[in-house]
Coordinates of C-alpha atoms in Angstrom, one line a residue:
Chain A
M8 CA 0.0 0.0 0.0
Y9 CA 1.4 3.3 -1.0
I10 CA 1.0 6.5 1.0
Y11 CA 1.3 10.0 -0.3
L12 CA 3.5 12.0 2.0
P13 CA 1.9 15.5 2.0
I14 CA 5.1 17.6 2.7
A15 CA 7.7 15.4 1.0
E16 CA 5.1 15.3 -1.9
I17 CA 6.1 11.8 -2.9
S18 CA 4.3 8.5 -2.8
M19 CA 6.1 5.8 -0.8
H20 CA 5.2 2.3 0.2
I21 CA 4.0 2.2 3.8
G22 CA 5.9 -1.0 4.4
I23 CA 9.2 0.7 3.5
I24 CA 8.6 3.6 5.9
I25 CA 7.6 1.4 8.9
G26 CA 10.4 -1.1 8.0
L27 CA 12.9 1.8 8.0
G28 CA 11.6 3.0 11.4
G29 CA 11.7 -0.6 12.8
G30 CA 15.1 -1.4 11.5
V31 CA 16.7 1.8 12.7
G32 CA 14.7 1.6 15.9
F33 CA 16.1 -1.9 16.5
L34 CA 19.6 -0.7 16.0
S35 CA 19.1 2.3 18.3
G36 CA 17.7 0.0 21.0
L37 CA 20.5 -2.4 20.5
F38 CA 23.3 0.2 20.7
G39 CA 21.5 2.8 22.9
V40 CA 21.9 5.6 20.2
G41 CA 19.3 7.8 18.7
G42 CA 19.7 6.5 15.2
G43 CA 19.3 9.8 13.4
F44 CA 22.7 9.4 11.7
L45 CA 21.3 6.2 10.0
M46 CA 17.8 7.4 9.4
T47 CA 18.5 10.7 7.7
P48 CA 20.8 9.3 5.0
L49 CA 18.4 6.4 4.5
L50 CA 15.5 8.7 3.9
I51 CA 17.5 10.7 1.4
F52 CA 18.5 7.4 -0.3
F53 CA 14.8 6.5 -0.6
G54 CA 14.0 9.8 -2.4
I55 CA 12.8 12.0 0.4
P56 CA 14.1 15.5 -0.3
P57 CA 17.1 16.2 2.0
A58 CA 15.4 19.3 3.6
V59 CA 12.3 17.2 4.5
A60 CA 14.5 14.3 5.7
V61 CA 16.5 16.4 8.1
A62 CA 13.5 18.4 9.5
T63 CA 11.2 15.3 9.8
E64 CA 14.0 13.3 11.5
A65 CA 14.4 16.1 14.1
N66 CA 10.7 15.7 14.8
Q67 CA 11.0 11.9 15.2
I68 CA 14.0 12.2 17.5
V69 CA 12.0 14.4 19.9
A70 CA 9.8 11.3 20.5
S71 CA 12.6 8.8 20.9
S72 CA 14.5 11.1 23.2
V73 CA 11.4 11.6 25.4
S74 CA 10.9 7.9 25.8
G75 CA 14.6 7.4 26.5
V76 CA 14.9 10.1 29.0
L77 CA 12.0 8.9 31.1
A78 CA 13.8 5.6 31.7
H79 CA 17.0 7.5 32.8
M80 CA 15.0 9.9 35.0
R81 CA 13.6 6.9 36.9
R82 CA 17.2 5.9 37.7
D83 CA 18.1 9.5 38.5
N84 CA 20.6 9.5 35.7
V85 CA 20.0 13.1 34.4
D86 CA 22.0 16.1 35.5
F87 CA 19.3 18.8 34.8
K88 CA 21.6 21.7 35.6
M89 CA 24.2 20.5 33.2
G90 CA 21.5 19.6 30.7
G91 CA 20.0 23.1 31.0
I92 CA 23.3 24.8 30.1
L93 CA 23.9 22.4 27.3
L94 CA 20.4 22.9 25.9
L95 CA 20.8 26.7 26.1
G96 CA 23.8 26.4 23.9
G97 CA 22.0 23.8 21.8
V98 CA 19.0 26.0 21.2
I99 CA 21.4 28.9 20.1
G100 CA 23.4 26.5 17.9
S101 CA 20.5 24.8 16.3
S102 CA 18.8 28.1 15.5
L103 CA 22.0 29.1 13.7
G104 CA 22.1 25.7 12.1
V105 CA 18.6 26.1 10.7
V106 CA 19.5 29.5 9.2
L107 CA 22.7 28.0 7.7
F108 CA 20.7 25.1 6.4
T109 CA 18.2 27.4 4.6
T110 CA 21.0 29.4 3.1
L111 CA 22.9 26.4 1.9
R112 CA 19.7 24.9 0.5
E113 CA 19.1 28.0 -1.6
M114 CA 22.7 27.9 -2.8
G115 CA 22.1 24.3 -3.9
Q116 CA 24.9 23.0 -1.7
I117 CA 22.9 21.4 1.1
D118 CA 23.4 17.9 -0.1
L119 CA 27.2 18.4 -0.2
V120 CA 27.3 19.9 3.3
I121 CA 25.1 17.1 4.7
K122 CA 27.3 14.5 3.2
L123 CA 30.6 16.2 4.2
S124 CA 29.4 16.6 7.8
Y125 CA 28.5 13.0 7.9
V126 CA 31.8 11.8 6.4
V127 CA 33.9 14.0 8.8
F128 CA 32.1 13.5 12.0
L129 CA 31.1 9.9 11.6
G130 CA 34.6 9.1 10.4
I131 CA 36.2 10.6 13.5
I132 CA 33.7 9.2 16.0
G133 CA 33.6 5.8 14.3
F134 CA 37.4 5.5 14.3
L135 CA 37.8 6.5 17.9
M136 CA 35.0 4.1 19.0
L137 CA 36.5 1.3 17.1
L138 CA 39.9 2.0 18.6
E139 CA 38.5 2.1 22.1
S140 CA 36.5 -1.1 21.8
V141 CA 39.3 -3.0 20.3
R142 CA 41.5 -1.8 23.1
T143 CA 39.0 -2.9 25.7
I144 CA 38.5 -6.3 24.1
L145 CA 42.3 -6.9 24.1
H146 CA 42.5 -5.7 27.7
T147 CA 39.8 -8.0 29.0
R148 CA 41.6 -10.9 27.3
R149 CA 45.0 -9.9 28.9
P150 CA 44.2 -9.1 32.5
G151 CA 45.6 -6.0 34.2
G152 CA 44.1 -2.6 33.2
R153 CA 45.4 1.0 33.2
K154 CA 44.7 3.4 36.0
T155 CA 42.3 6.2 35.2
K156 CA 41.9 9.5 36.9
L157 CA 38.3 10.8 37.6
H158 CA 39.1 13.6 35.1
Q159 CA 42.1 15.6 34.0
H160 CA 42.6 19.3 34.7
N161 CA 43.7 21.5 31.8
W162 CA 43.3 25.1 30.5
L163 CA 39.6 24.5 30.0
H164 CA 39.2 24.5 33.7
G165 CA 40.6 28.0 34.0
L166 CA 37.7 29.6 32.1
P167 CA 35.5 32.1 34.0
L168 CA 31.8 31.7 35.1
K169 CA 32.5 28.6 37.1
M170 CA 29.5 26.6 38.3
R171 CA 29.0 23.6 40.5
F172 CA 27.2 20.7 38.9
R173 CA 26.4 18.5 41.9
R174 CA 25.0 15.5 40.0
S175 CA 28.0 15.4 37.7
K176 CA 30.4 16.1 40.6
L177 CA 32.0 18.9 38.7
Y178 CA 33.0 22.5 39.3
I179 CA 33.7 23.9 35.8
S180 CA 33.0 27.0 33.7
A181 CA 29.6 27.2 32.2
L182 CA 31.1 28.4 29.0
L183 CA 32.4 25.0 28.2
P184 CA 29.0 23.1 28.1
L185 CA 27.5 26.1 26.5
A186 CA 30.0 26.0 23.6
I187 CA 29.7 22.2 23.3
G188 CA 25.9 22.5 23.2
A189 CA 26.0 25.2 20.6
F190 CA 28.5 23.3 18.4
V191 CA 26.4 20.1 18.5
G192 CA 23.3 22.1 18.0
V193 CA 24.6 23.4 14.7
L194 CA 25.4 19.9 13.6
A195 CA 22.0 18.5 14.7
A196 CA 20.2 21.1 12.6
I197 CA 22.3 20.4 9.5
M198 CA 22.7 16.7 9.7
G199 CA 19.2 15.8 11.0
V200 CA 20.5 14.0 14.0
G201 CA 20.2 14.5 17.8
G202 CA 23.9 14.7 18.1
G203 CA 24.3 12.2 20.9
F204 CA 27.2 10.5 19.1
I205 CA 29.2 13.7 19.5
M206 CA 27.6 14.9 22.7
V207 CA 28.3 11.7 24.7
P208 CA 32.1 11.6 24.0
A209 CA 32.3 15.4 24.5
M210 CA 30.7 15.0 27.9
I211 CA 33.0 12.2 28.9
Y212 CA 36.3 13.5 27.6
L213 CA 35.9 17.3 27.5
L214 CA 33.7 17.9 30.5
G215 CA 34.7 14.9 32.5
M216 CA 31.2 13.9 33.5
P217 CA 30.7 10.5 35.1
T218 CA 29.5 8.0 32.5
S219 CA 26.4 7.1 34.5
V220 CA 24.7 10.5 33.9
V221 CA 26.0 11.1 30.4
V222 CA 23.4 9.3 28.3
G223 CA 20.4 10.6 30.3
T224 CA 21.6 14.2 30.3
S225 CA 22.4 14.0 26.6
L226 CA 18.9 12.7 25.8
F227 CA 17.4 15.4 28.0
Q228 CA 19.0 18.2 26.0
I229 CA 18.4 16.5 22.7
I230 CA 14.7 16.8 23.3
F231 CA 14.9 20.5 23.4
V232 CA 17.4 20.9 20.5
T233 CA 15.4 18.7 18.1
A234 CA 12.1 20.4 19.2
N235 CA 13.7 23.7 18.4
V236 CA 14.8 22.4 15.0
T237 CA 11.3 21.0 14.4
F238 CA 9.7 24.3 15.3
L239 CA 12.1 26.5 13.3
Q240 CA 12.0 24.3 10.2
S241 CA 8.2 24.2 10.4
V242 CA 8.0 28.0 10.4
Q243 CA 10.8 28.8 8.0
T244 CA 10.7 26.0 5.4
Q245 CA 7.6 24.0 6.0
T246 CA 9.6 20.8 5.6
V247 CA 8.4 18.8 8.7
D248 CA 6.4 15.9 7.3
F249 CA 4.1 14.9 10.1
M250 CA 2.8 11.8 8.3
L251 CA 6.3 10.5 7.6
A252 CA 7.5 11.2 11.2
G253 CA 4.4 9.4 12.7
L254 CA 4.9 6.3 10.6
L255 CA 8.7 6.2 11.3
L256 CA 7.9 6.6 14.9
F257 CA 5.5 3.7 14.9
G258 CA 8.1 1.4 13.4
A259 CA 10.9 2.8 15.6
V260 CA 9.0 2.3 18.9
I261 CA 8.5 -1.4 18.2
G262 CA 11.9 -1.9 16.7
A263 CA 13.6 -0.3 19.7
Q264 CA 12.0 -2.8 22.1
F265 CA 13.4 -5.8 20.2
G266 CA 16.8 -4.0 20.0
T267 CA 16.9 -3.4 23.8
R268 CA 16.2 -7.1 24.4
A269 CA 18.8 -8.2 21.8
S270 CA 21.4 -5.9 23.5
A271 CA 21.4 -8.2 26.5
L272 CA 22.9 -11.0 24.3
L273 CA 26.1 -9.0 23.7
R274 CA 28.8 -7.5 25.9
G275 CA 29.3 -3.8 26.1
E276 CA 32.6 -3.6 24.2
Q277 CA 31.3 -5.9 21.5
L278 CA 28.3 -3.6 21.0
R279 CA 30.5 -0.6 20.8
G280 CA 32.7 -2.3 18.3
L281 CA 29.7 -3.2 16.1
L282 CA 28.3 0.3 16.4
A283 CA 31.7 1.7 15.4
L284 CA 31.7 -0.5 12.3
M285 CA 28.2 0.6 11.4
V286 CA 29.1 4.3 11.9
L287 CA 32.2 3.8 9.7
A288 CA 30.1 2.0 7.0
V289 CA 27.8 5.0 6.7
C290 CA 30.8 7.3 6.6
I291 CA 32.5 5.3 3.8
K292 CA 29.3 5.0 1.8
L293 CA 28.7 8.7 1.8
G294 CA 32.4 9.3 1.2
F295 CA 32.2 7.2 -2.0
D296 CA 29.1 9.2 -3.1
L297 CA 31.2 12.3 -3.0
A298 CA 34.4 10.9 -4.5
L299 CA 33.0 8.8 -7.4
R300 CA 32.0 10.4 -10.6
P301 CA 28.2 10.5 -10.6
D302 CA 26.4 8.8 -13.5
D303 CA 24.7 12.0 -14.3
L304 CA 26.4 15.3 -13.7
F305 CA 23.1 17.2 -14.0
S306 CA 20.2 17.1 -11.5
V307 CA 16.9 19.0 -11.3
E308 CA 14.7 20.3 -8.6
L309 CA 11.2 21.7 -9.0
L310 CA 11.0 25.0 -7.2
K311 CA 7.2 25.0 -6.6
Chain B
M25 CA -31.0 47.1 -56.4
I26 CA -32.6 44.9 -53.8
R27 CA -31.4 41.8 -55.7
A28 CA -27.9 43.1 -55.8
R29 CA -27.9 43.8 -52.1
Q30 CA -29.2 40.3 -51.4
F31 CA -26.5 38.9 -53.6
I32 CA -23.7 40.7 -51.8
L33 CA -25.1 39.8 -48.4
S34 CA -25.3 36.1 -49.2
F35 CA -21.8 36.3 -50.7
I36 CA -20.4 37.7 -47.5
L37 CA -22.3 35.1 -45.5
L38 CA -20.9 32.3 -47.7
L39 CA -17.4 33.7 -47.4
G40 CA -17.7 33.7 -43.6
M41 CA -19.0 30.2 -43.5
T42 CA -16.2 28.8 -45.7
S43 CA -13.5 30.5 -43.7
L44 CA -15.1 29.0 -40.5
A45 CA -15.2 25.6 -42.2
A46 CA -11.6 25.9 -43.2
A47 CA -10.6 26.7 -39.6
N48 CA -12.7 23.9 -38.3
S49 CA -12.4 21.4 -41.1
G50 CA -12.4 17.9 -39.8
R51 CA -13.8 19.2 -36.4
L52 CA -12.6 17.6 -33.3
V53 CA -14.1 17.2 -29.8
A54 CA -12.2 15.7 -26.9
D55 CA -13.0 14.9 -23.3
L56 CA -11.4 13.2 -20.3
S57 CA -12.9 10.4 -18.2
K58 CA -12.3 12.6 -15.2
S59 CA -11.3 16.2 -15.1
N60 CA -10.8 16.6 -11.4
I61 CA -8.2 14.5 -9.6
A62 CA -7.5 14.7 -5.9
I63 CA -4.1 13.9 -4.5
T64 CA -5.2 12.1 -1.3
S65 CA -3.2 10.0 1.1
G66 CA -3.5 6.9 -1.1
F67 CA -2.4 8.7 -4.3
H68 CA 0.1 6.8 -6.3
G69 CA -0.3 8.3 -9.7
T70 CA -3.4 7.9 -11.8
D71 CA -4.7 6.6 -15.1
L72 CA -7.4 8.4 -17.0
L73 CA -8.9 8.1 -20.4
L74 CA -8.9 10.7 -23.1
F75 CA -11.5 10.2 -25.8
G76 CA -13.3 12.1 -28.5
A77 CA -14.7 12.2 -31.9
V78 CA -13.1 13.6 -35.1
D79 CA -14.3 14.3 -38.6
G80 CA -11.3 12.4 -40.1
A81 CA -10.1 10.7 -43.2
V82 CA -7.8 7.8 -43.9
G83 CA -4.3 8.6 -42.8
D84 CA -5.2 11.3 -40.3
D85 CA -3.2 11.5 -37.1
I86 CA -4.2 12.6 -33.6
L87 CA -1.6 14.1 -31.3
V88 CA -2.2 14.9 -27.7
V89 CA -0.1 17.3 -25.6
I90 CA -0.5 17.4 -21.8
S91 CA 1.2 20.2 -20.1
G92 CA 1.3 20.6 -16.3
P93 CA 1.2 23.9 -14.3
P94 CA 4.3 26.0 -15.0
T95 CA 7.0 26.0 -12.3
D96 CA 10.6 27.1 -12.0
I97 CA 13.1 24.3 -12.3
A98 CA 16.6 24.5 -10.8
Q99 CA 19.1 22.6 -12.9
R100 CA 22.4 21.9 -11.3
R101 CA 25.7 20.7 -12.8
K102 CA 28.4 18.9 -10.9
A103 CA 32.1 19.1 -11.4
N104 CA 35.1 17.7 -9.5
R105 CA 36.6 20.1 -7.0
A106 CA 39.5 19.0 -4.9
G107 CA 38.5 15.3 -5.3
I108 CA 34.8 15.6 -4.6
W109 CA 31.9 16.1 -6.9
I110 CA 30.0 19.3 -6.1
N111 CA 27.4 21.5 -7.7
V112 CA 29.2 24.2 -9.5
E113 CA 26.5 25.8 -11.6
T114 CA 22.7 26.4 -11.2
N115 CA 20.4 27.4 -14.0
I116 CA 16.8 28.3 -13.2
W117 CA 14.5 27.4 -16.0
Q118 CA 11.6 29.8 -15.7
K119 CA 7.9 28.8 -16.0
A120 CA 8.7 25.4 -17.4
P121 CA 5.9 22.9 -17.5
S122 CA 6.0 20.6 -14.4
L123 CA 4.7 17.8 -16.7
Y124 CA 5.0 17.5 -20.4
T125 CA 3.8 14.5 -22.2
I126 CA 2.8 13.7 -25.8
L127 CA 0.6 10.9 -27.0
A128 CA -0.1 10.2 -30.7
T129 CA -1.3 7.7 -33.2
S130 CA 2.2 7.5 -34.8
P131 CA 5.7 8.4 -33.9
I132 CA 5.7 12.2 -33.7
N133 CA 8.4 12.7 -36.4
K134 CA 6.2 10.8 -38.9
I135 CA 3.2 13.1 -38.2
A136 CA 4.7 16.5 -39.0
S137 CA 7.9 18.2 -39.9
P138 CA 10.1 19.7 -37.1
E139 CA 9.3 23.1 -38.5
T140 CA 5.5 22.5 -38.3
L141 CA 5.9 21.2 -34.7
A142 CA 8.0 24.2 -33.8
S143 CA 5.4 26.6 -35.2
L144 CA 2.7 24.8 -33.2
A145 CA 4.9 24.9 -30.0
I146 CA 4.8 21.1 -29.7
G147 CA 7.7 19.4 -27.9
T148 CA 9.9 20.7 -25.0
N149 CA 12.4 22.1 -27.6
N150 CA 9.7 24.4 -29.0
I151 CA 8.0 25.9 -25.9
G152 CA 10.4 28.8 -25.4
L153 CA 12.2 27.5 -22.3
E154 CA 14.4 30.2 -20.8
I155 CA 17.1 30.2 -18.3
A156 CA 16.5 33.0 -15.8
A157 CA 19.6 33.1 -13.7
K158 CA 22.9 31.6 -14.5
T159 CA 25.9 31.4 -12.3
P160 CA 28.8 30.0 -14.4
V161 CA 32.0 29.1 -12.7
A162 CA 35.2 30.5 -14.1
G163 CA 37.8 28.1 -15.5
Q164 CA 35.4 25.5 -16.6
S165 CA 34.7 24.4 -20.1
K166 CA 31.0 25.3 -20.3
P167 CA 28.5 23.1 -21.9
T168 CA 26.4 24.7 -24.6
A169 CA 22.7 25.7 -24.3
I170 CA 21.8 22.6 -26.3
E171 CA 23.6 20.4 -23.8
F172 CA 21.8 22.1 -21.0
I173 CA 18.3 21.6 -22.5
A174 CA 19.2 18.0 -23.4
A175 CA 20.3 17.4 -19.8
L176 CA 17.1 19.0 -18.5
Q177 CA 15.0 16.8 -20.8
A178 CA 16.9 13.7 -19.7
N179 CA 16.6 14.6 -16.0
M180 CA 12.9 15.4 -16.3
A181 CA 12.3 12.1 -18.3
S182 CA 14.1 10.1 -15.6
I183 CA 11.6 11.4 -12.9
D184 CA 8.7 10.6 -15.3
L185 CA 7.6 14.2 -15.7
W186 CA 8.7 14.7 -19.3
P187 CA 8.5 11.2 -20.7
D188 CA 9.5 10.9 -24.4
Q189 CA 6.3 9.8 -26.0
N190 CA 4.1 8.5 -23.4
G191 CA 1.8 5.9 -25.0
N192 CA -0.5 5.8 -28.0
V193 CA -3.7 7.2 -29.3
T194 CA -6.0 4.8 -31.1
L195 CA -8.1 6.1 -33.9
T196 CA -11.1 4.0 -34.9
E197 CA -12.9 4.3 -38.2
N198 CA -11.3 7.7 -38.6
A199 CA -13.9 9.0 -36.2
L200 CA -13.4 8.0 -32.7
F201 CA -10.1 8.2 -30.8
R202 CA -9.0 7.2 -27.3
A203 CA -5.8 7.3 -25.3
E204 CA -4.9 5.9 -21.9
V205 CA -3.1 8.7 -20.0
K206 CA -0.8 7.7 -17.1
L207 CA 0.1 10.4 -14.7
P208 CA 3.0 9.8 -12.3
P209 CA 2.7 10.0 -8.5
N210 CA 5.1 13.1 -8.3
I211 CA 2.9 15.5 -10.3
L212 CA 2.2 18.9 -8.9
S213 CA -1.3 20.2 -8.2
G214 CA -2.7 22.8 -10.5
T215 CA -4.4 23.2 -13.8
Y216 CA -3.2 20.9 -16.6
N217 CA -3.7 21.8 -20.2
V218 CA -4.7 19.0 -22.6
R219 CA -4.4 19.9 -26.3
V220 CA -5.6 17.6 -28.9
L221 CA -4.7 18.1 -32.6
Q222 CA -5.7 16.5 -35.8
F223 CA -3.1 16.2 -38.5
R224 CA -3.6 15.5 -42.2
N225 CA -0.6 15.2 -44.5
G226 CA 1.6 16.9 -42.0
V227 CA -0.7 19.9 -41.4
A228 CA -2.7 20.5 -38.3
I229 CA -6.3 20.9 -39.4
S230 CA -8.2 21.1 -36.1
E231 CA -7.6 21.4 -32.5
D232 CA -9.4 21.2 -29.2
I233 CA -8.2 22.2 -25.7
T234 CA -9.5 20.9 -22.4
N235 CA -8.4 21.2 -18.9
L236 CA -7.5 18.8 -16.1
Y237 CA -7.6 20.0 -12.5
I238 CA -5.4 18.3 -9.9
K239 CA -5.8 19.3 -6.3
K240 CA -4.6 18.0 -3.0
G241 CA -7.4 16.4 -1.1
G242 CA -8.4 14.6 2.1
L243 CA -5.9 14.3 5.0
S244 CA -3.0 15.0 2.7
A245 CA -4.4 18.4 1.8
G246 CA -5.3 19.0 5.5
I247 CA -1.7 18.4 6.6
Y248 CA -0.2 20.4 3.8
N249 CA -2.5 23.4 4.4
F250 CA -1.9 23.3 8.1
A251 CA 1.8 23.2 7.6
H252 CA 1.7 26.2 5.2
N253 CA -1.0 28.4 6.6
Y254 CA -0.4 27.9 10.3
S255 CA 3.3 27.0 10.3
A256 CA 4.1 27.9 14.0
L257 CA 1.0 26.0 15.2
Y258 CA 2.0 23.1 13.0
G259 CA 5.5 23.0 14.5
I260 CA 4.1 23.1 18.1
F261 CA 1.6 20.4 17.2
A262 CA 4.4 18.2 15.7
I263 CA 6.5 18.6 18.8
L264 CA 3.6 17.8 21.2
F265 CA 2.6 14.8 19.1
A266 CA 6.2 13.5 19.3
V267 CA 6.4 14.1 23.1
A268 CA 3.1 12.3 23.6
A269 CA 4.2 9.4 21.4
G270 CA 7.5 9.1 23.2
W271 CA 5.9 9.2 26.6
L272 CA 3.3 6.6 25.5
A273 CA 6.0 4.3 24.2
A274 CA 7.9 4.6 27.4
V275 CA 4.9 3.8 29.5
A276 CA 3.7 1.0 27.3
F277 CA 7.0 -0.8 27.2
R278 CA 8.1 0.0 30.7
R279 CA 10.2 -2.9 32.0
K280 CA 8.6 -4.7 34.9

């Protein structure tokens, strides 16, 4: 059965949409990630205009982050103060990102920037994750680990506007999470992702937050960043396809449940290694798209 | 005197009638099986029947041109820059038909000469397509206008909006004609112009024009209008829906 998507203005098989939602939902449940970095390129691959894919995916991530954060709140794994600073930066960053997105779209360069951002950021993150998980797997085989400090002190800790974050056991400058939030916000708006895959490592390695509160806090701020993107894209470009988001969501909710169950079958470092491979696969695929000569050098877009 | 006046009058009348007959010789009437089509949630393209009657002779041809609501089309050209393929040039084709399809009883080049088709503005080469804005990039061997229009035609054909010659018209007993028209799922809403021409020995001898109206309908139209007319409200609604759905999912699948 085909369904006509009113904003994307294309007709798509309903099974493909729900299947996409389910498949990506399964992987996000399995790996504990949002899945935006998989869904947005897939939607574009299936012919959804990039602008609609990015804006609609932001809308869908609002839902998946809400259901994720509720679970973390029950376990008291959310640092609301830190999340608040991050989301303040995130709202500023994502607003800039939406403006940037609109400009690039008018210039006809949005596809390029989306793909380049994916290649660069997925490449870096995927490579680091793979390295880390391989190291952990080797370590567990050969007993005896390295000593780790709670967190290291460097010049970043000399910045003004210091604040105490009790839940994260940190006393750092508020400028740091503000800047990280803003940076990830820009990327979230352009790439159609929540940005957890950058936010989580940044929280651990740059802010030095304890890993227990990292995911919950990241999800908490993603809700607001993606809601901001959804709102701004709705107002500026009318590219949020509510029908598409709803169907993806339906598939994703179910898929995520199976994914979460399946994740119990694998060990943490194995999961992270697999996730790293998947991230790198998306990165390499998009890299090839950019590097290989396209079959047709010309393309058209109807500017209704 | 009176006789003479009557003679002149009837002469003028006759002249008028013959010129009318010449313009209308053959005479052609065409209609569509449906002239209003709604793009609803289940829309996946549509088929319709074009039919009509013609005062024809052996060897006559019928040619149908369907032209969609005009739109601007951005055409982009990629080139390699520093190892990656990026868009280096954008042409905006102004007021180009969003759909252009020809159906005929024979291959179009057998029906009339290219000059005749050009004078009747039949075919995407002959509809006066113009590039509005052009941003050429220096240091690049630029394709010619012919290459651009050929590329535009190829791109539009690949998304089914300007198919080469989309199907046939059957003419029965030189009097009745019919054609199955297939419209793709990605058509725009608006007024479509359906032009039916009768050709005899390479000359168009009669013509009829009818319209086809395509509109968004049902839930699909509701969502589209909501998004465009009440954008801010739509955004808030989309967010609230997502929050509710996320919360519901969390409650429904809460681990015991």
